[in-house]
Short mmCIF file of C-alpha atoms and ligand atoms in Angstrom, two decimals:
data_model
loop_
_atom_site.label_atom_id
_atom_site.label_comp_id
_atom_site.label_asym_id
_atom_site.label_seq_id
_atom_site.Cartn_x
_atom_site.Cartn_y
_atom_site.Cartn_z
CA UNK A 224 -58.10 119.90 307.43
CA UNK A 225 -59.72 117.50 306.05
CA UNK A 226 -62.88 118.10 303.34
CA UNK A 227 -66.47 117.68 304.61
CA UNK A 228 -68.44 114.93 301.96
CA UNK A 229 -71.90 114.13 301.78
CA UNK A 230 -72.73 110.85 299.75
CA UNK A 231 -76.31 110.60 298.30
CA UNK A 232 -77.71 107.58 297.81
CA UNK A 233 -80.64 105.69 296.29
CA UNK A 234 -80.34 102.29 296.64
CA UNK A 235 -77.55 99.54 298.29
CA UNK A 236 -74.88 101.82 298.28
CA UNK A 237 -71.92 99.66 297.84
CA UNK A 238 -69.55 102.86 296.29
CA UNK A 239 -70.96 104.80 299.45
CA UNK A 240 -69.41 101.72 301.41
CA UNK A 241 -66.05 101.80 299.43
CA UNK A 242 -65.66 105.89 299.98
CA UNK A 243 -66.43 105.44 304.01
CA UNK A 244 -64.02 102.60 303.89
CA UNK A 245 -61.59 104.55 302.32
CA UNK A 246 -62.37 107.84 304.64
CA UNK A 247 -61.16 105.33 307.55
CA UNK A 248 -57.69 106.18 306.65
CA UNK A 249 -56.18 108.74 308.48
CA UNK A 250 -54.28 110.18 305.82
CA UNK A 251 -57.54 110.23 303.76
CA UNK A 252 -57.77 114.00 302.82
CA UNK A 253 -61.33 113.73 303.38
CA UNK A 254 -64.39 112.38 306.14
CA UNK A 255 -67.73 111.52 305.17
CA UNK A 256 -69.68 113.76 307.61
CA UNK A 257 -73.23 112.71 306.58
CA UNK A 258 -75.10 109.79 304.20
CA UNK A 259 -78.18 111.17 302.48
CA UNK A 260 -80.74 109.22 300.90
CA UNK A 261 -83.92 109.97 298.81
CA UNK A 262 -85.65 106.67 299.89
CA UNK A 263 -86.16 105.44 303.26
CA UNK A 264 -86.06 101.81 302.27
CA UNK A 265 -82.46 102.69 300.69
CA UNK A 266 -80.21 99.80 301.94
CA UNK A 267 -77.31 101.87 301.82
CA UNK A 268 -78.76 103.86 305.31
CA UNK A 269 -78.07 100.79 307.55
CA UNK A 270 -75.16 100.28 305.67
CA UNK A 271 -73.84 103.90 306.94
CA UNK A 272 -75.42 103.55 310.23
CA UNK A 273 -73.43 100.40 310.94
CA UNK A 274 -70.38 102.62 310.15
CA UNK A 275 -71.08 105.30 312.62
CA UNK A 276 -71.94 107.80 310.14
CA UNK A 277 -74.96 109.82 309.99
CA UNK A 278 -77.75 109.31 308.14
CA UNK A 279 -81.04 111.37 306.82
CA UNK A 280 -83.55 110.52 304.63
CA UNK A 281 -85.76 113.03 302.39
CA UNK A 282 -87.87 111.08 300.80
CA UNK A 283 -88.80 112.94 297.53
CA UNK A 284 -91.60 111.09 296.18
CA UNK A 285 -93.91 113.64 297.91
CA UNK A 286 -92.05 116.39 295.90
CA UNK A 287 -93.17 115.15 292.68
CA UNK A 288 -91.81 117.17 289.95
CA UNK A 289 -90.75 120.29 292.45
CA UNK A 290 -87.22 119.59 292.37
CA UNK A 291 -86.42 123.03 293.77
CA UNK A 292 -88.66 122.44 296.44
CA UNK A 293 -86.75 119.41 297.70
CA UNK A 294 -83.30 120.74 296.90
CA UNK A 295 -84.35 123.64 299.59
CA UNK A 296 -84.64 120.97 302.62
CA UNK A 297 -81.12 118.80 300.96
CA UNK A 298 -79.57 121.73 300.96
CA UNK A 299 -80.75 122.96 304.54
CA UNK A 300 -79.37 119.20 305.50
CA UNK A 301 -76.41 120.17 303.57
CA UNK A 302 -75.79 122.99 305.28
CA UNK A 303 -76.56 121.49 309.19
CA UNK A 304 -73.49 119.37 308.52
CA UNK A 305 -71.21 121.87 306.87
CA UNK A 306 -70.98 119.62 303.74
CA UNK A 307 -67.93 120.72 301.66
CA UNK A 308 -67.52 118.42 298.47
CA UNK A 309 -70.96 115.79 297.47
CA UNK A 310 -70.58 112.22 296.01
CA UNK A 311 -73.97 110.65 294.05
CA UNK A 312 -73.75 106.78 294.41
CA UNK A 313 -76.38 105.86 292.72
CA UNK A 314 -78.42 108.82 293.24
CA UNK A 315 -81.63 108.49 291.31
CA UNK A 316 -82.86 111.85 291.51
CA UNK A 317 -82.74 114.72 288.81
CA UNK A 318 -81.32 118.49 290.12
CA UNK A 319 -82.40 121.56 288.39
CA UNK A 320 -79.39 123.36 286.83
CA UNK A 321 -79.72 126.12 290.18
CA UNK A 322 -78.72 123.48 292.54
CA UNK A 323 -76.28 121.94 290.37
CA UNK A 324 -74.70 125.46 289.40
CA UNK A 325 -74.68 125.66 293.26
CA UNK A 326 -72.25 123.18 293.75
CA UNK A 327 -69.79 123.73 290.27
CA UNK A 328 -66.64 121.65 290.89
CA UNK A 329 -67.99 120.33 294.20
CA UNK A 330 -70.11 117.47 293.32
CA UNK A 331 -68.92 114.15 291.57
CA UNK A 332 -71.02 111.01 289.86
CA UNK A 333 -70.31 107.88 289.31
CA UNK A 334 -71.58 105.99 286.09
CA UNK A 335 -70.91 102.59 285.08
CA UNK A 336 -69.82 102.90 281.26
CA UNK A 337 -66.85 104.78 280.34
CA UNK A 338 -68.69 108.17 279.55
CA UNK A 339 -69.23 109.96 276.93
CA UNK A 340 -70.49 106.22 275.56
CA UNK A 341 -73.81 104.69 277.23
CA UNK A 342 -75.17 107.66 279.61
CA UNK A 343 -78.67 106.98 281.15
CA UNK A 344 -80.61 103.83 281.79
CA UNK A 345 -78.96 100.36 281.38
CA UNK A 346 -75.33 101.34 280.36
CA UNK A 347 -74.39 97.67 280.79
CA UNK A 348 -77.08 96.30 278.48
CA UNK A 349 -76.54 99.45 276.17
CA UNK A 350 -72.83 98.62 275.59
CA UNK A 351 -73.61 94.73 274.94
CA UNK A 352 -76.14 95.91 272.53
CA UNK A 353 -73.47 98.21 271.12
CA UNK A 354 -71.10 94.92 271.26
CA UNK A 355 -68.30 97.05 272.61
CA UNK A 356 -65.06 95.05 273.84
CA UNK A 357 -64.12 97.32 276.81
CA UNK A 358 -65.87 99.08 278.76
CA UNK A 359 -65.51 100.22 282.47
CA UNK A 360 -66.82 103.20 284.83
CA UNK A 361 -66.44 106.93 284.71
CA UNK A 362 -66.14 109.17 287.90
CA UNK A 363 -67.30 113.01 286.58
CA UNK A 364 -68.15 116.38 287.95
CA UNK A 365 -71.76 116.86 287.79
CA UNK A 366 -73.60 119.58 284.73
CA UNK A 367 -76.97 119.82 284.37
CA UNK A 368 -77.11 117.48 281.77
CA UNK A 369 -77.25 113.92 283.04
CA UNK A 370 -74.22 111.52 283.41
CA UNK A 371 -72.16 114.10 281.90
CA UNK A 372 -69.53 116.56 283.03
CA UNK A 373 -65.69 116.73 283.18
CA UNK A 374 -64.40 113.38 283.80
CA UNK A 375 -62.03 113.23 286.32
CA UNK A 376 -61.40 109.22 286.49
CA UNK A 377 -62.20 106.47 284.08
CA UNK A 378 -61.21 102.47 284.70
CA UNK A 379 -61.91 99.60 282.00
CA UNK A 380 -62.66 96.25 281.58
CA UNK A 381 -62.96 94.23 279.30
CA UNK A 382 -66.72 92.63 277.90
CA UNK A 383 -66.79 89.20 277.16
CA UNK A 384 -68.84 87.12 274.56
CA UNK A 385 -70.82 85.77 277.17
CA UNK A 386 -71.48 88.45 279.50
CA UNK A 387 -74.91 89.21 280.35
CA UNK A 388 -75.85 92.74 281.72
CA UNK A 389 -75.33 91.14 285.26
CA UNK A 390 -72.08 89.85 285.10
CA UNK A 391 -70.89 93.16 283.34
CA UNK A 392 -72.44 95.29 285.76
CA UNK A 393 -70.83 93.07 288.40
CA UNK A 394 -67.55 93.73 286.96
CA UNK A 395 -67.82 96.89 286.59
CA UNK A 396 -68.74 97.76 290.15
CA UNK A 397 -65.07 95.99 291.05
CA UNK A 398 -63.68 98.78 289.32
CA UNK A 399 -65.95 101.41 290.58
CA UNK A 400 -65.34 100.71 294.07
CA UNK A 401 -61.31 101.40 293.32
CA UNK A 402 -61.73 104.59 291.18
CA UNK A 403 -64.38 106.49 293.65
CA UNK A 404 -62.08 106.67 296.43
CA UNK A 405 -59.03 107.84 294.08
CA UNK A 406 -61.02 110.68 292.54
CA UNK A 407 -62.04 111.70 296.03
CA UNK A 408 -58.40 111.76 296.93
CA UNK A 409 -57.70 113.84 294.06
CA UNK A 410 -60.59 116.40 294.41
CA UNK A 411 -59.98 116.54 297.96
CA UNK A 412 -56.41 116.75 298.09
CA UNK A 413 -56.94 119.84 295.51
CA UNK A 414 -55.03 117.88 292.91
CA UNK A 415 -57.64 118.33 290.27
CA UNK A 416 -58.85 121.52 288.36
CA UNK A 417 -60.90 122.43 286.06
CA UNK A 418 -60.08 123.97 282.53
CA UNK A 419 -63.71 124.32 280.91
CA UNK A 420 -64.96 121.29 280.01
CA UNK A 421 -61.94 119.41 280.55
CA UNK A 422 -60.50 118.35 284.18
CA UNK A 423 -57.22 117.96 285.02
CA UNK A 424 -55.21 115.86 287.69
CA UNK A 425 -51.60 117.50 289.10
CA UNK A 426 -48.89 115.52 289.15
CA UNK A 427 -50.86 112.74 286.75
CA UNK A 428 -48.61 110.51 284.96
CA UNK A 429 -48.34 107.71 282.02
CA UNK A 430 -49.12 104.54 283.31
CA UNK A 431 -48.35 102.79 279.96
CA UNK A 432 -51.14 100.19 281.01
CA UNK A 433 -53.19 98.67 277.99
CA UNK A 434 -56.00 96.26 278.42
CA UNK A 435 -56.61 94.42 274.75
CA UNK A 436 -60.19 92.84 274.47
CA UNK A 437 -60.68 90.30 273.29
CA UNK A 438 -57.84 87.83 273.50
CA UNK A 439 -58.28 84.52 271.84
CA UNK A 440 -56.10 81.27 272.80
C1 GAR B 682 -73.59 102.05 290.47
O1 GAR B 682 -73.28 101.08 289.51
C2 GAR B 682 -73.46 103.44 289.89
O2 GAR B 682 -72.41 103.54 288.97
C3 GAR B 682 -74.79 103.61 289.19
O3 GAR B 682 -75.73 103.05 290.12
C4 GAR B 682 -75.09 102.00 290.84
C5 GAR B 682 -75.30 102.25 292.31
O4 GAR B 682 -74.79 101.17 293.05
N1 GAR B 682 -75.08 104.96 288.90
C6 GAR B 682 -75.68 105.37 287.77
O5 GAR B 682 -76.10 104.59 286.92
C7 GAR B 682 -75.81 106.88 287.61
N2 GAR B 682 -76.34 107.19 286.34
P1 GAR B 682 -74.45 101.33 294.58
O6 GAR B 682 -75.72 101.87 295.25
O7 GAR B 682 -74.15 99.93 295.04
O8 GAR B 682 -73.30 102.27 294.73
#
């Protein structure tokens, strides 16, 4: 049987794209049941409505500050479509720790900087500032605390001299769109658990693979 996902969105939703894409696959051990988004003018919706999937829209700008209040009708929406495991993609929206307790080694984030580094606001421009040489994106379980939780997949890149925050981000999201759909598999599959803080994968292996940054000719 395969899992029941929601993805919440915010904005384009290109990783939303790249999990539905992968969900096409029949031996995918998951389907994206519904697309929920927080903004109406979220381009991600027609995105998912183009794909046959369902969409709904809470907008929670007239919630203000009463997160729990919207979390009541996402959750309601939640449970209309039997949701089983969510994915944020890009989800701008802060939970309160009930909602996120709620869903304890259900729901995953994606974050482009390889976490624990850069959380919050402008990871890209916070690791040029920082003048790292690698950095990458970070797929975790989600805690109350934001862009933090037990990381189930990380993938690098490399930052070059001349990047601007664009350009990174733009790599970045090349990498993101592979390791979403892999940690999916994994949580989905039931190949990943959790031991406290720390999440392991079944069956993971040494890929030997180094990426050295920079390289000079
Ligand atoms: C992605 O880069 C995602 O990693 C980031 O927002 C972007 C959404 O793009 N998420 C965060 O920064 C979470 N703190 P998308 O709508 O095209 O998937």
């Amino acid at each position: 049987m395969k899992r029941r996902v929601a993805i919440l969105i915010s904005g384009r939703g290109s990783n939303m794209a790249a999990l539905i894409e992968a969900a096409d696959a029949s031996d995918f051990p998951a389907e994206i049941v519904v697309v929920i988004s927080n903004r109406a003018d979220a381009g991600g919706l027609e995105r998912a409505r183009a794909s046959g999937i369902p969409t709904v829209t809470i907008e929670s700008k007239p919630f203000g500050k009463d997160r729990a209040a919207f979390e009541t009708v996402l959750q309601a929406a939640l449970d209309q479509h039997r949701v089983e495991l969510i994915c944020l993609g890009g989800f701008m929206r802060l939970f309160t720790a009930a909602f996120v307790q709620r869903w304890h080694g259900r729901m995953l984030n994606i974050h482009p900087s390889l976490l624990p580094s850069f959380p919050g606001l402008d990871p890209q421009g916070q690791a040029l500032r920082a003048g790292v040489k690698i950095s990458g994106a970070t797929v975790h379980f989600v805690i109350p605390e934001t862009d933090a939780g037990p990381i189930v997949m990380q993938g690098a890149v490399a930052v070059a001299d001349g990047d601007t925050p664009e350009t990174l981000a733009e790599r970045i999201l090349g990498i993101e769109h592979r390791i979403y759909p892999e940690a999916l598999r994994l949580l989905a599959g039931g190949r990943v658990h959790l031991e406290g803080d720390i999440c392991k994968t079944d069956g993971s292996i040494r890929t030997g693979g180094v990426l050295v940054s920079p390289t000079a000719t």
